[in-house]
XYZ file of C-alpha atoms in Angstrom:
228
model
C 92.602 219.922 83.138
C 88.903 219.760 83.917
C 87.665 217.748 86.797
C 91.077 218.007 88.676
C 91.866 220.236 91.515
C 93.453 223.508 90.631
C 95.680 224.734 93.468
C 97.442 227.805 93.794
C 99.916 228.378 96.811
C 100.625 232.014 97.909
C 102.840 232.605 100.979
C 101.438 235.663 102.702
C 102.883 235.951 106.472
C 103.549 232.336 106.609
C 99.911 231.292 105.605
C 99.228 229.122 102.502
C 96.006 229.833 100.400
C 94.511 227.046 98.282
C 91.832 227.564 95.684
C 89.247 224.918 95.655
C 87.367 223.515 92.638
C 84.354 221.499 92.221
C 84.759 217.654 91.514
C 83.102 216.431 88.601
C 79.626 214.504 88.358
C 79.897 211.009 89.742
C 82.783 211.684 92.157
C 81.887 210.491 95.685
C 84.112 211.167 98.550
C 85.621 208.028 100.103
C 85.773 209.333 103.479
C 82.003 210.445 104.122
C 80.572 208.668 100.809
C 78.948 212.092 99.984
C 79.486 213.792 96.566
C 80.027 217.323 96.040
C 83.639 217.964 97.499
C 87.083 216.544 97.004
C 88.375 213.965 99.631
C 91.176 216.455 100.573
C 88.702 218.960 101.875
C 86.049 216.468 103.302
C 84.244 217.904 106.489
C 84.967 214.813 108.330
C 88.691 215.224 107.797
C 88.609 218.640 108.815
C 86.749 217.988 112.124
C 89.295 215.151 112.869
C 86.878 212.362 112.464
C 89.100 209.882 110.595
C 86.831 206.942 111.356
C 85.578 205.294 108.078
C 82.827 202.884 107.869
C 83.888 199.815 105.759
C 81.314 198.838 103.279
C 80.306 195.287 103.144
C 82.144 193.629 100.191
C 79.976 191.966 97.612
C 82.879 189.697 96.543
C 82.300 185.995 96.349
C 85.272 183.900 97.239
C 86.420 181.871 94.288
C 87.626 178.382 95.378
C 91.296 177.765 94.393
C 92.005 181.593 94.119
C 90.787 183.273 97.154
C 91.609 181.988 100.715
C 88.904 180.132 102.601
C 88.194 180.554 106.251
C 90.145 177.383 106.833
C 93.083 178.835 104.955
C 93.085 181.874 106.996
C 92.835 179.917 110.363
C 95.794 177.819 109.158
C 97.870 180.753 108.166
C 97.196 182.404 111.498
C 98.252 179.124 113.174
C 101.377 179.028 111.043
C 102.236 182.594 111.858
C 102.579 181.686 115.580
C 105.576 179.533 114.925
C 108.990 181.165 115.557
C 110.668 181.486 112.321
C 114.032 179.457 112.179
C 117.367 180.948 111.058
C 118.309 180.279 107.356
C 121.706 179.296 106.151
C 122.603 182.901 105.718
C 122.118 183.282 109.634
C 119.188 185.581 108.928
C 115.506 185.135 110.183
C 113.560 183.270 107.651
C 110.040 184.183 106.123
C 106.925 182.225 106.111
C 105.498 181.860 102.590
C 102.866 179.489 101.004
C 104.041 177.540 97.886
C 101.767 178.358 94.964
C 103.899 176.883 92.155
C 107.033 174.786 91.957
C 109.665 174.925 89.355
C 110.937 171.590 89.619
C 107.856 169.498 90.479
C 105.208 171.436 88.539
C 101.639 170.788 89.189
C 102.348 167.521 90.708
C 104.716 168.621 93.407
C 103.965 167.677 97.082
C 104.700 171.288 98.267
C 101.972 173.029 96.594
C 99.508 174.747 98.883
C 101.953 174.066 101.918
C 103.413 176.568 103.998
C 107.518 176.741 104.094
C 110.061 178.974 105.698
C 112.448 180.421 103.031
C 115.316 182.891 102.934
C 114.228 186.298 103.693
C 116.484 187.779 101.058
C 115.000 189.081 97.691
C 115.114 186.876 94.691
C 117.382 189.065 92.780
C 119.895 188.981 95.680
C 122.762 186.581 94.575
C 123.622 185.962 98.245
C 120.143 184.430 98.619
C 120.450 180.803 100.126
C 118.377 177.899 99.288
C 116.894 177.553 102.505
C 113.289 175.739 102.383
C 111.954 174.123 105.580
C 108.190 172.846 106.031
C 106.436 174.844 108.547
C 104.748 171.504 109.680
C 108.267 170.510 110.808
C 108.772 173.545 112.916
C 105.105 173.021 114.302
C 105.969 169.629 115.263
C 109.127 170.866 117.121
C 107.053 173.574 118.914
C 104.552 171.002 120.021
C 107.408 168.575 121.307
C 109.059 171.421 123.195
C 105.671 172.287 124.669
C 105.002 168.571 125.460
C 108.574 168.489 127.114
C 107.936 171.341 129.119
C 104.524 169.845 130.278
C 106.048 166.572 130.998
C 108.980 168.301 132.987
C 106.414 170.318 134.978
C 104.419 167.225 135.779
C 107.656 165.264 136.945
C 108.495 168.322 139.122
C 105.140 168.190 140.581
C 105.178 164.590 141.158
C 108.646 164.941 142.701
C 107.535 167.674 144.943
C 104.516 165.624 146.180
C 106.663 162.785 146.838
C 108.951 164.882 148.979
C 105.973 166.271 151.022
C 104.873 162.697 151.512
C 108.216 161.588 152.741
C 108.422 164.599 155.057
C 105.072 163.662 156.476
C 106.048 160.057 156.991
C 109.286 161.016 158.787
C 107.329 163.512 161.116
C 104.953 160.609 161.871
C 107.731 158.241 162.629
C 109.265 160.783 164.863
C 106.170 161.294 166.841
C 105.546 157.585 167.079
C 109.065 157.059 168.357
C 108.784 159.866 170.786
C 105.478 158.284 172.089
C 106.980 154.873 172.330
C 109.901 156.230 174.358
C 107.495 158.106 176.817
C 105.623 154.737 177.183
C 108.823 152.854 177.996
C 109.597 155.402 180.571
C 106.410 155.378 182.185
C 106.464 151.711 182.436
C 110.002 151.786 183.851
C 108.862 154.143 186.436
C 105.777 152.172 187.226
C 108.053 149.013 187.703
C 110.419 150.958 189.996
C 107.309 152.082 192.154
C 105.964 148.365 192.368
C 109.643 147.111 193.455
C 109.939 149.667 196.066
C 106.443 148.954 197.495
C 107.166 145.300 197.563
C 110.447 145.751 199.306
C 108.703 147.891 201.991
C 106.030 145.235 202.555
C 108.632 142.399 202.800
C 110.723 144.231 205.331
C 107.656 145.059 207.539
C 106.598 141.071 207.172
C 110.090 140.286 208.364
C 109.911 142.640 211.392
C 106.434 141.120 212.229
C 107.886 137.469 212.004
C 110.923 138.453 214.197
C 108.476 140.112 216.865
C 106.566 136.920 216.735
C 109.621 134.856 217.236
C 110.578 136.872 220.112
C 107.192 136.525 221.782
C 107.308 132.845 221.404
C 110.848 132.727 222.897
C 109.808 134.934 225.841
C 106.727 132.677 226.286
C 108.908 129.505 226.194
C 111.394 130.886 228.487
C 108.592 131.896 230.975
C 107.133 128.263 230.931
C 110.463 126.843 231.477
C 111.130 129.128 234.521
C 107.732 128.168 236.093
C 108.564 124.599 235.622
C 111.961 124.971 237.327
C 110.237 126.775 240.331
C 107.808 123.774 240.827
């Protein structure tokens, strides 16, 4: 047919020859955006340059049909939630509810994310698992909050232990210092008592010597009176 590539494959010594045709008018290669050749024989493809510049889209988002930047951010946030296990025992899939068979247009589930059974709809073994993603998000936040609270409690407990250890060390140091002071005071008392006992013995000796001198003087006076 005209405008289509005609190919003829002939194997000669393991090589394949290909007869190329010219594309019709208006055909533009999607790889290099240059007309005149098919995309299969694009020069950039042959040279190995597979980078394609994405053209800016002229599409204008339609409210209610196209996702807004807020919807994209919310979807990315929901994708961070670990999917729960459905009733079948398999990992569930995340999906946004666009229509409801039971509630219709008045359903509160419209526009919200739910985790559903990952099996196909035509599978008879598909369970009726449907769990709101907000519920799992709240659980994840609660677990994160519990971990943060537990970590904070552990830090406070370790700080309290360090404080008690410092207080115990300080009390031991004060006790040892008091013990040293008591021992020093006892030694000083012993030195004072020994010095006082030495002084008292010397004073006793002096008094005894004076008494002997008085006795000797009295005896001398009495002997002199007898001689007269």
